[in-house]
């Protein structure tokens, strides 16, 4: 529940302060984190490695 509250507060901050440039940065960092987590799997690691 605390994590959902943090996300909600972040989006409220962005909306109130017109910091819309933060949204793509957060999405990009989240996607990079997702790639790192997924690449830890042994079956998919060679495919991720070939991308970079």
mmCIF file of C-alpha atoms in Angstrom:
data_model
loop_
_atom_site.group_PDB
_atom_site.id
_atom_site.type_symbol
_atom_site.label_atom_id
_atom_site.label_comp_id
_atom_site.label_asym_id
_atom_site.label_seq_id
_atom_site.Cartn_x
_atom_site.Cartn_y
_atom_site.Cartn_z
ATOM 1 C CA UNK A 1 0.000 0.000 0.000
ATOM 2 C CA UNK A 2 2.858 2.350 0.751
ATOM 3 C CA UNK A 3 4.312 1.917 -2.748
ATOM 4 C CA UNK A 4 1.014 2.802 -4.387
ATOM 5 C CA UNK A 5 0.798 5.889 -2.211
ATOM 6 C CA UNK A 6 4.279 6.933 -3.318
ATOM 7 C CA UNK A 7 3.312 6.615 -6.991
ATOM 8 C CA UNK A 8 0.121 8.581 -6.392
ATOM 9 C CA UNK A 9 2.022 11.362 -4.619
ATOM 10 C CA UNK A 10 4.575 11.492 -7.432
ATOM 11 C CA UNK A 11 1.894 11.981 -10.076
ATOM 12 C CA UNK A 12 0.183 14.618 -7.933
ATOM 13 C CA UNK A 13 3.510 16.451 -7.631
ATOM 14 C CA UNK A 14 4.037 16.304 -11.397
ATOM 15 C CA UNK A 15 0.528 17.587 -12.080
ATOM 16 C CA UNK A 16 0.633 20.421 -9.544
ATOM 17 C CA UNK A 17 4.119 21.687 -10.364
ATOM 18 C CA UNK A 18 3.971 21.152 -14.137
ATOM 19 C CA UNK A 19 7.099 18.978 -14.091
ATOM 20 C CA UNK A 20 5.980 16.871 -17.036
ATOM 21 C CA UNK A 21 9.564 16.338 -18.189
ATOM 22 C CA UNK A 22 10.024 13.954 -15.228
ATOM 23 C CA UNK A 23 7.531 11.404 -16.557
ATOM 24 C CA UNK A 24 9.606 10.131 -19.532
ATOM 25 C CA UNK A 25 12.701 9.887 -17.331
ATOM 26 C CA UNK A 26 10.875 7.785 -14.733
ATOM 27 C CA UNK A 27 9.358 5.549 -17.430
ATOM 28 C CA UNK A 28 12.769 5.059 -19.067
ATOM 29 C CA UNK A 29 14.424 4.182 -15.753
ATOM 30 C CA UNK A 30 11.604 1.747 -15.004
ATOM 31 C CA UNK A 31 12.051 0.038 -18.361
ATOM 32 C CA UNK A 32 15.806 -0.252 -17.845
ATOM 33 C CA UNK A 33 15.155 -1.771 -14.418
ATOM 34 C CA UNK A 34 12.720 -4.225 -15.959
ATOM 35 C CA UNK A 35 15.291 -5.262 -18.567
ATOM 36 C CA UNK A 36 17.860 -5.842 -15.819
ATOM 37 C CA UNK A 37 15.456 -8.007 -13.822
ATOM 38 C CA UNK A 38 14.357 -10.001 -16.864
ATOM 39 C CA UNK A 39 17.926 -10.474 -18.061
ATOM 40 C CA UNK A 40 18.813 -12.262 -14.821
ATOM 41 C CA UNK A 41 16.934 -15.272 -16.131
ATOM 42 C CA UNK A 42 19.383 -17.730 -17.700
ATOM 43 C CA UNK A 43 17.092 -18.606 -20.612
ATOM 44 C CA UNK A 44 16.666 -15.057 -21.869
ATOM 45 C CA UNK A 45 20.112 -13.649 -21.010
ATOM 46 C CA UNK A 46 21.744 -14.410 -24.417
ATOM 47 C CA UNK A 47 18.987 -12.541 -26.244
ATOM 48 C CA UNK A 48 19.281 -9.474 -24.015
ATOM 49 C CA UNK A 49 23.077 -9.603 -24.300
ATOM 50 C CA UNK A 50 22.855 -9.497 -28.084
ATOM 51 C CA UNK A 51 20.811 -6.279 -27.932
ATOM 52 C CA UNK A 52 23.674 -4.388 -26.336
#
